[in-house]
Short mmCIF file of C-alpha atoms and ligand atoms in Angstrom, two decimals:
data_model
loop_
_atom_site.label_atom_id
_atom_site.label_comp_id
_atom_site.label_asym_id
_atom_site.label_seq_id
_atom_site.Cartn_x
_atom_site.Cartn_y
_atom_site.Cartn_z
CA UNK A 1 20.04 -7.76 -11.81
CA UNK A 2 16.26 -9.30 -12.15
CA UNK A 3 14.05 -9.89 -9.06
CA UNK A 4 10.91 -11.93 -8.86
CA UNK A 5 8.66 -9.66 -6.44
CA UNK A 6 5.88 -11.39 -4.64
CA UNK A 7 3.34 -9.38 -2.69
CA UNK A 8 0.88 -11.52 -0.71
CA UNK A 9 -0.09 -9.90 2.64
CA UNK A 10 -3.94 -9.37 2.10
CA UNK A 11 -6.02 -9.38 -0.05
CA UNK A 12 -3.91 -8.68 -3.29
CA UNK A 13 -1.64 -11.00 -5.82
CA UNK A 14 1.11 -9.72 -7.08
CA UNK A 15 3.87 -10.61 -8.68
CA UNK A 16 6.33 -8.80 -10.58
CA UNK A 17 10.11 -8.86 -11.98
CA UNK A 18 12.90 -5.35 -11.90
CA UNK A 19 15.57 -5.36 -13.99
CA UNK A 20 18.10 -2.95 -12.46
CA UNK A 21 18.73 -1.82 -15.81
CA UNK A 22 15.81 -1.21 -17.12
CA UNK A 23 13.57 -1.25 -14.78
CA UNK A 24 9.73 -2.31 -14.00
CA UNK A 25 9.62 -5.61 -16.96
CA UNK A 26 6.39 -6.95 -15.54
CA UNK A 27 3.63 -6.66 -13.79
CA UNK A 28 0.54 -8.75 -12.37
CA UNK A 29 -2.02 -8.47 -10.50
CA UNK A 30 -5.34 -10.21 -8.82
CA UNK A 31 -7.29 -8.20 -7.02
CA UNK A 32 -9.36 -10.26 -4.29
CA UNK A 33 -11.80 -7.27 -3.42
CA UNK A 34 -14.76 -9.31 -5.17
CA UNK A 35 -14.49 -11.82 -3.13
CA UNK A 36 -14.64 -10.48 -0.01
CA UNK A 37 -17.33 -8.23 -1.11
CA UNK A 38 -19.94 -10.42 -0.22
CA UNK A 39 -17.92 -10.68 3.85
CA UNK A 40 -17.72 -6.62 4.38
CA UNK A 41 -14.35 -7.16 4.66
CA UNK A 42 -11.11 -9.71 4.61
CA UNK A 43 -12.22 -13.25 5.76
CA UNK A 44 -7.62 -14.34 6.12
CA UNK A 45 -8.88 -18.49 4.86
CA UNK A 46 -10.64 -17.24 2.41
CA UNK A 47 -7.64 -14.34 1.49
CA UNK A 48 -4.65 -17.21 1.40
CA UNK A 49 -6.33 -20.63 -0.53
CA UNK A 50 -6.90 -17.88 -2.57
CA UNK A 51 -2.95 -16.74 -3.00
CA UNK A 52 -2.56 -20.15 -3.46
CA UNK A 53 -4.71 -20.17 -6.33
CA UNK A 54 -2.90 -17.17 -8.20
CA UNK A 55 0.22 -17.51 -7.47
CA UNK A 56 1.62 -20.26 -10.46
CA UNK A 57 0.02 -18.18 -12.82
CA UNK A 58 0.47 -14.78 -12.37
CA UNK A 59 4.15 -15.62 -12.00
CA UNK A 60 4.39 -17.53 -15.75
CA UNK A 61 2.09 -14.41 -17.24
CA UNK A 62 5.12 -12.29 -15.76
CA UNK A 63 7.98 -14.35 -16.68
CA UNK A 64 5.88 -14.84 -20.61
CA UNK A 65 5.98 -10.76 -19.69
CA UNK A 66 9.22 -10.58 -19.57
CA UNK A 67 10.41 -12.81 -22.27
CA UNK A 68 8.26 -10.26 -24.25
CA UNK A 69 9.98 -7.54 -24.16
CA UNK A 70 13.11 -9.08 -24.48
CA UNK A 71 11.57 -9.85 -27.75
CA UNK A 72 10.67 -6.74 -28.04
CA UNK A 73 7.70 -7.10 -26.95
CA UNK A 74 5.03 -4.44 -25.16
CA UNK A 75 4.59 -5.26 -21.67
CA UNK A 76 1.40 -4.20 -20.73
CA UNK A 77 -0.63 -5.00 -17.30
CA UNK A 78 -1.74 -8.36 -16.24
CA UNK A 79 -5.37 -9.88 -15.02
CA UNK A 80 -3.23 -12.62 -14.15
CA UNK A 81 -4.47 -15.08 -16.89
CA UNK A 82 -1.62 -17.96 -17.98
CA UNK A 83 -0.60 -17.26 -21.35
CA UNK A 84 -2.57 -20.03 -23.83
CA UNK A 85 1.97 -21.77 -24.83
CA UNK A 86 3.66 -22.80 -21.66
CA UNK A 87 7.25 -21.41 -23.07
CA UNK A 88 8.21 -20.15 -19.26
CA UNK A 89 8.08 -23.42 -17.77
CA UNK A 90 9.52 -23.70 -14.23
CA UNK A 91 11.94 -26.24 -14.68
CA UNK A 92 15.41 -23.96 -15.44
CA UNK A 93 15.88 -20.53 -14.12
CA UNK A 94 15.20 -18.23 -16.70
CA UNK A 95 16.82 -15.76 -16.13
CA UNK A 96 16.79 -14.52 -12.16
CA UNK A 97 19.07 -13.45 -9.78
CA UNK A 98 17.09 -13.33 -6.62
CA UNK A 99 13.32 -13.66 -5.22
CA UNK A 100 11.91 -11.14 -3.30
CA UNK A 101 8.54 -12.03 -1.01
CA UNK A 102 7.09 -9.78 1.40
CA UNK A 103 7.76 -11.17 4.92
CA UNK A 104 5.15 -8.75 6.53
CA UNK A 105 3.20 -7.77 8.62
CA UNK A 106 0.26 -8.87 6.98
CA UNK A 107 -1.81 -11.81 7.97
CA UNK A 108 -0.46 -15.07 8.46
CA UNK A 109 -1.52 -17.30 6.46
CA UNK A 110 -1.03 -15.16 3.03
CA UNK A 111 1.92 -14.02 4.61
CA UNK A 112 3.58 -18.16 4.54
CA UNK A 113 2.10 -18.79 1.24
CA UNK A 114 4.15 -16.54 -0.01
CA UNK A 115 6.30 -17.80 1.75
CA UNK A 116 6.59 -20.68 0.99
CA UNK A 117 5.93 -20.35 -2.45
CA UNK A 118 9.32 -17.99 -3.44
CA UNK A 119 11.23 -19.72 -0.39
CA UNK A 120 10.73 -23.17 -2.56
CA UNK A 121 11.02 -21.67 -6.50
CA UNK A 122 13.94 -19.80 -5.28
CA UNK A 123 15.33 -23.31 -3.73
CA UNK A 124 14.36 -24.60 -7.45
CA UNK A 125 16.08 -21.79 -9.25
CA UNK A 126 19.57 -21.95 -6.45
CA UNK A 127 19.00 -18.17 -6.18
CA UNK A 128 18.71 -15.50 -2.85
CA UNK A 129 15.16 -15.38 -1.71
CA UNK A 130 14.61 -11.92 0.28
CA UNK A 131 12.25 -11.72 2.86
CA UNK A 132 10.89 -7.51 2.38
CA UNK A 133 8.75 -5.92 4.64
CA UNK A 134 5.20 -4.61 3.55
CA UNK A 135 6.24 -0.79 4.78
CA UNK A 136 8.72 -0.61 2.78
CA UNK A 137 7.94 -1.81 0.08
CA UNK A 138 4.83 0.93 0.38
CA UNK A 139 8.43 3.78 0.82
CA UNK A 140 10.57 2.94 -1.98
CA UNK A 141 7.40 2.54 -4.32
CA UNK A 142 7.68 5.98 -5.81
CA UNK A 143 11.47 5.15 -6.57
CA UNK A 144 9.91 2.99 -9.36
CA UNK A 145 8.54 6.86 -10.84
CA UNK A 146 10.20 9.03 -13.48
CA UNK A 147 9.76 11.85 -11.05
CA UNK A 148 12.07 9.35 -8.32
CA UNK A 149 12.95 10.90 -5.03
CA UNK A 150 15.39 10.95 -3.27
CA UNK A 151 16.05 10.14 -0.08
CA UNK A 152 16.47 11.98 3.32
CA UNK A 153 12.55 12.62 2.56
CA UNK A 154 9.58 12.72 4.70
CA UNK A 155 7.45 9.47 3.73
CA UNK A 156 3.24 9.58 4.55
CA UNK A 157 2.64 5.52 4.81
CA UNK A 158 -1.26 5.06 4.84
CA UNK A 159 -2.04 2.20 4.53
CA UNK A 160 -5.48 -0.22 5.20
CA UNK A 161 -3.66 -1.06 8.49
CA UNK A 162 -1.15 2.22 8.63
CA UNK A 163 -1.04 5.57 8.73
CA UNK A 164 2.45 6.26 10.06
CA UNK A 165 5.54 9.27 9.12
CA UNK A 166 7.96 8.56 8.53
CA UNK A 167 11.55 10.00 8.15
CA UNK A 168 13.70 8.27 5.45
CA UNK A 169 17.46 8.75 5.72
CA UNK A 170 18.26 5.74 3.08
CA UNK A 171 16.91 2.34 2.72
CA UNK A 172 16.70 0.67 6.38
CA UNK A 173 17.11 3.37 7.95
CA UNK A 174 13.79 4.81 9.64
CA UNK A 175 12.43 7.29 12.75
CA UNK A 176 8.41 6.57 13.35
CA UNK A 177 8.32 10.38 13.52
CA UNK A 178 4.13 10.20 14.46
CA UNK A 179 1.79 7.32 13.87
CA UNK A 180 -2.18 6.96 14.16
CA UNK A 181 -2.94 6.24 18.02
CA UNK A 182 -6.18 4.08 17.50
CA UNK A 183 -7.58 3.05 12.41
CA UNK A 184 -5.28 3.30 10.27
CA UNK A 185 -6.49 6.47 7.36
CA UNK A 186 -7.64 3.19 5.40
CA UNK A 187 -9.27 0.86 8.32
CA UNK A 188 -11.21 4.86 8.86
CA UNK A 189 -12.36 4.59 5.41
CA UNK A 190 -13.87 1.06 5.02
CA UNK A 191 -15.81 1.55 8.34
CA UNK A 192 -16.55 5.20 7.81
CA UNK A 193 -18.11 3.27 3.57
CA UNK A 194 -20.02 0.76 5.99
CA UNK A 195 -22.23 2.54 7.51
CA UNK A 196 -22.00 5.06 4.07
CA UNK A 197 -23.61 1.56 3.09
CA UNK A 198 -20.92 0.97 0.03
CA UNK A 199 -19.15 -1.76 -0.32
CA UNK A 200 -15.69 -3.18 0.64
CA UNK A 201 -13.00 -2.02 -0.69
CA UNK A 202 -14.58 1.44 1.50
CA UNK A 203 -12.33 3.95 0.52
CA UNK A 204 -12.26 4.04 -3.23
CA UNK A 205 -15.92 3.37 -3.34
CA UNK A 206 -16.27 6.62 -0.29
CA UNK A 207 -13.95 9.52 -2.32
CA UNK A 208 -16.34 8.73 -5.55
CA UNK A 209 -19.68 9.06 -3.69
CA UNK A 210 -18.50 12.21 -1.67
CA UNK A 211 -17.68 13.67 -5.15
CA UNK A 212 -21.25 14.95 -5.29
CA UNK A 213 -21.28 16.00 -1.93
CA UNK A 214 -21.67 19.43 -0.65
CA UNK A 215 -17.86 20.33 1.55
CA UNK A 216 -20.50 22.83 3.31
CA UNK A 217 -23.18 21.45 5.02
CA UNK A 218 -21.63 19.12 7.96
CA UNK A 219 -17.41 20.20 9.04
CA UNK A 220 -15.78 17.69 11.29
CA UNK A 221 -12.97 18.02 13.86
CA UNK A 222 -9.51 17.12 12.26
CA UNK A 223 -8.48 15.59 15.41
CA UNK A 224 -4.85 16.40 17.51
CA UNK A 225 -4.07 19.01 15.04
CA UNK A 226 -4.59 21.89 17.98
CA UNK A 227 -1.85 20.29 19.70
CA UNK A 228 1.84 19.50 18.89
CA UNK A 229 2.81 16.15 18.10
CA UNK A 230 2.38 14.63 14.86
CA UNK A 231 0.34 11.46 16.21
CA UNK A 232 -3.32 10.84 14.44
CA UNK A 233 -6.52 9.13 15.55
CA UNK A 234 -9.06 9.00 12.96
CA UNK A 235 -11.82 6.44 15.95
CA UNK A 236 -14.14 10.12 16.71
CA UNK A 237 -14.53 10.78 12.82
CA UNK A 238 -16.76 7.16 12.46
CA UNK A 239 -18.20 8.09 15.60
CA UNK A 240 -18.63 11.86 14.51
CA UNK A 241 -20.25 9.80 10.82
CA UNK A 242 -22.71 8.15 13.00
CA UNK A 243 -23.95 10.61 14.79
CA UNK A 244 -25.08 12.53 11.64
CA UNK A 245 -25.96 10.07 9.87
CA UNK A 246 -28.57 8.83 12.94
CA UNK A 247 -29.61 12.34 13.86
CA UNK A 248 -30.13 13.64 10.18
CA UNK A 249 -31.93 10.71 9.26
CA UNK A 250 -34.32 11.30 12.12
CA UNK A 251 -35.01 15.13 11.30
CA UNK A 252 -34.80 13.15 7.14
CA UNK A 253 -38.19 11.23 8.22
CA UNK A 254 -40.05 15.11 7.87
CA UNK A 255 -38.85 15.35 4.48
CA UNK A 256 -35.06 15.04 2.34
CA UNK A 257 -33.03 13.14 0.55
CA UNK A 258 -30.35 10.40 2.14
CA UNK A 259 -28.62 10.32 -1.85
CA UNK A 260 -27.85 13.51 -0.69
CA UNK A 261 -27.25 12.98 3.44
CA UNK A 262 -24.83 9.88 2.10
CA UNK A 263 -23.05 12.20 0.06
CA UNK A 264 -22.58 14.90 2.05
CA UNK A 265 -21.98 12.74 4.66
CA UNK A 266 -18.24 11.15 2.99
CA UNK A 267 -17.49 14.82 1.48
CA UNK A 268 -17.26 16.28 4.67
CA UNK A 269 -15.70 12.63 6.11
CA UNK A 270 -12.38 13.14 3.15
CA UNK A 271 -11.96 16.52 3.91
CA UNK A 272 -11.64 16.12 7.58
CA UNK A 273 -9.09 12.96 7.29
CA UNK A 274 -7.75 15.07 4.12
CA UNK A 275 -7.25 17.95 5.71
CA UNK A 276 -5.45 16.61 9.45
CA UNK A 277 -2.96 14.69 7.10
CA UNK A 278 -2.05 17.54 5.05
CA UNK A 279 -1.77 19.42 8.41
CA UNK A 280 1.14 16.83 9.93
CA UNK A 281 2.80 16.97 6.67
CA UNK A 282 3.39 20.55 6.23
CA UNK A 283 4.30 20.25 10.50
CA UNK A 284 6.45 17.25 9.95
CA UNK A 285 8.41 19.32 6.91
CA UNK A 286 8.81 22.10 8.40
CA UNK A 287 9.61 20.24 11.53
CA UNK A 288 12.46 18.30 10.18
CA UNK A 289 13.45 20.78 7.88
CA UNK A 290 13.19 17.51 4.92
CA UNK A 291 12.01 19.18 1.51
CA UNK A 292 10.79 16.38 -0.42
CA UNK A 293 7.51 14.51 0.45
CA UNK A 294 6.45 10.85 -0.58
CA UNK A 295 2.90 9.63 0.22
CA UNK A 296 1.75 6.06 -0.05
CA UNK A 297 0.17 2.63 0.42
CA UNK A 298 -3.96 2.56 -0.18
CA UNK A 299 -5.17 5.38 0.45
CA UNK A 300 -2.12 7.97 -1.11
CA UNK A 301 -4.98 6.80 -4.30
CA UNK A 302 -7.00 9.20 -3.37
CA UNK A 303 -7.40 12.35 -5.62
CA UNK A 304 -8.46 15.32 -3.06
CA UNK A 305 -5.78 13.97 -0.30
CA UNK A 306 -2.96 13.86 -3.17
CA UNK A 307 -4.62 17.36 -4.30
CA UNK A 308 -3.89 19.00 -1.23
CA UNK A 309 -0.54 17.54 -0.53
CA UNK A 310 0.17 18.23 -3.90
CA UNK A 311 -0.70 22.12 -2.99
CA UNK A 312 0.34 22.01 0.78
CA UNK A 313 4.34 21.55 -0.84
CA UNK A 314 3.99 24.68 -3.16
CA UNK A 315 3.37 26.78 -0.89
CA UNK A 316 5.94 25.23 2.21
CA UNK A 317 8.44 24.63 -1.55
CA UNK A 318 9.16 21.10 -1.59
CA UNK A 319 8.40 18.39 -3.06
CA UNK A 320 6.05 15.78 -3.56
CA UNK A 321 6.43 12.58 -4.76
CA UNK A 322 3.70 9.53 -5.28
CA UNK A 323 3.45 6.71 -6.58
CA UNK A 324 1.26 5.73 -9.72
CA UNK A 325 -2.36 5.45 -8.99
CA UNK A 326 -1.80 0.79 -9.14
CA UNK A 327 1.12 1.38 -7.27
CA UNK A 328 -0.36 3.07 -4.57
CA UNK A 329 -2.40 0.03 -3.47
CA UNK A 330 -0.57 -2.94 -2.89
CA UNK A 331 1.30 -4.51 -5.87
CA UNK A 332 3.82 -7.04 -6.78
CA UNK A 333 6.26 -3.82 -8.53
CA UNK A 334 7.06 -2.38 -4.84
CA UNK A 335 8.10 -5.92 -3.17
CA UNK A 336 10.68 -6.47 -6.50
CA UNK A 337 11.96 -3.04 -6.26
CA UNK A 338 12.83 -3.03 -2.56
CA UNK A 339 14.93 -6.59 -3.09
CA UNK A 340 17.00 -4.94 -5.41
CA UNK A 341 17.65 -1.98 -3.52
CA UNK A 342 18.09 -5.09 -0.15
CA UNK A 343 19.52 -7.20 -3.07
CA UNK A 344 23.92 -7.99 -1.79
CA UNK A 345 25.01 -10.70 -4.68
CA UNK A 346 26.70 -12.72 -1.02
CA UNK A 347 22.83 -13.26 -0.11
CA UNK A 348 22.90 -16.76 1.25
CA UNK A 349 20.45 -18.96 -1.36
CA UNK A 350 19.31 -21.34 1.14
CA UNK A 351 18.22 -20.79 4.72
CA UNK A 352 19.03 -21.88 7.89
CA UNK A 353 16.83 -25.04 8.63
CA UNK A 354 17.41 -25.20 12.88
CA UNK A 355 16.73 -21.54 11.88
CA UNK A 356 13.09 -21.07 13.57
CA UNK A 357 12.12 -18.05 11.63
CA UNK A 358 13.38 -19.87 7.96
CA UNK A 359 10.55 -19.52 6.50
CA UNK A 360 10.58 -15.68 7.67
CA UNK A 361 7.43 -14.29 8.19
CA UNK A 362 6.31 -11.13 10.63
CA UNK A 363 2.76 -10.77 11.00
CA UNK A 364 3.98 -7.62 13.26
CA UNK A 365 7.35 -5.56 12.60
CA UNK A 366 8.65 -1.84 12.89
CA UNK A 367 9.33 -0.84 10.07
CA UNK A 368 12.13 1.31 12.09
CA UNK A 369 13.10 -2.09 13.11
CA UNK A 370 14.87 -2.92 10.18
CA UNK A 371 18.36 -2.34 9.17
CA UNK A 372 20.93 -0.53 6.16
CA UNK A 373 20.96 -3.25 3.36
O1 KG4 B 401 -2.01 -0.38 0.71
P1 KG4 B 401 -3.30 -0.83 0.98
O2 KG4 B 401 -3.76 -1.72 -0.48
O3 KG4 B 401 -3.55 -2.40 1.82
C1 KG4 B 401 -2.62 -2.07 2.88
O4 KG4 B 401 -1.45 -2.29 3.13
O5 KG4 B 401 -3.62 -2.34 3.75
O6 KG4 B 401 -4.65 -0.29 1.30
C2 KG4 B 401 -6.23 -0.73 1.20
C3 KG4 B 401 -6.47 0.78 1.55
C4 KG4 B 401 -7.89 0.25 2.09
O7 KG4 B 401 -8.39 0.44 3.16
C5 KG4 B 401 -8.54 1.40 1.23
O8 KG4 B 401 -10.16 1.52 1.39
C6 KG4 B 401 -7.66 2.54 0.75
O9 KG4 B 401 -6.50 1.94 0.82
N1 KG4 B 401 -7.59 3.08 -0.53
C7 KG4 B 401 -8.79 4.34 -0.61
C8 KG4 B 401 -8.77 4.53 -1.37
N2 KG4 B 401 -8.42 3.72 -2.33
C9 KG4 B 401 -8.07 2.65 -1.54
N3 KG4 B 401 -9.02 5.41 0.40
C10 KG4 B 401 -9.42 6.02 0.26
N4 KG4 B 401 -9.54 6.88 -1.28
C11 KG4 B 401 -8.64 5.85 -2.09
N5 KG4 B 401 -9.72 6.55 -3.40
ZN1 ZN B 402 -0.59 -2.33 2.32
#
């Protein structure tokens, strides 16, 4: 069984093909980061337009990779440039059994581009179109790796839009244990990065700057760790970073390096976020009795977070599973894989046009509302 996966929920256009016997056989990605950089964040209208421009060449590219695999060629990652010769036209179905696309949550226009595209292609090829929950994609992404987690497990989902601790008993069997009451972890990284004068997306840039920072100069609080519960709050850390920068800049007026100050604030912020997540994950493992932890979503690419969680799980005699770095941030592979777990040969091939949700996008969509396939 072969599933074509399409991700367009925010500012990455991701396309991949997952084969149930051979695993991932193609993936191609185009990041819009450089376009949105000039605006300091994602501009939804521009994001939608770019998805429209990128989808066809990316799909053609993925089909070409899959064909190369069948002919014994290697499968390199692609930046979305279309192959020169068009031997992967869209007329006949090239052996795809279903098309999985991100149906939500995300930016409405961006989701609609993916949904319309996926459903039109599915109609042409007479295969089912499967609307996938973006966070379920992140949650299942570690299963693309050789060291794949088995259910049940605890999931730390940390992206630009969400910070959640979830107990996963099986596909579609999710219980929310805790979440951020204000900013998502990635959002906090991005906002503090802006305060530090770093460009969008701020998370990776802040993590890089923090490497040069002094871990002992400032200590930011570990929010909500001094009380029971598994919820998070990160907006106070942003204020803390701003206050520290202002105060230190005033005294720095008398001397001192601005570059050093920015790196030290970045380090203090990153340490506070990482420590807070480690404390909550340790608590969740103990309270739930689970012995497998997965971390996924853009912030899951943070190396300090991965290393600290690894140390913690060893102390707790548990196991940590992470997707490879490129599959922590948004990508088509996780959507194709989630589609493979949700595909049934009985899935409908045509949407009910009287159904107002025929195009099936959900800008807001709770992970706990999913049901097993
Ligand atoms: O999962 P993702 O690609 O998109 C959403 O679903 O939101 O996550 C993007 C977020 C951004 O906020 C970005 O700054 C953050 O993940 N991020 C990082 C790192 N790489 C990406 N945050 C901290 N450290 C990183 N290395
Ligand atoms: Zn995401």
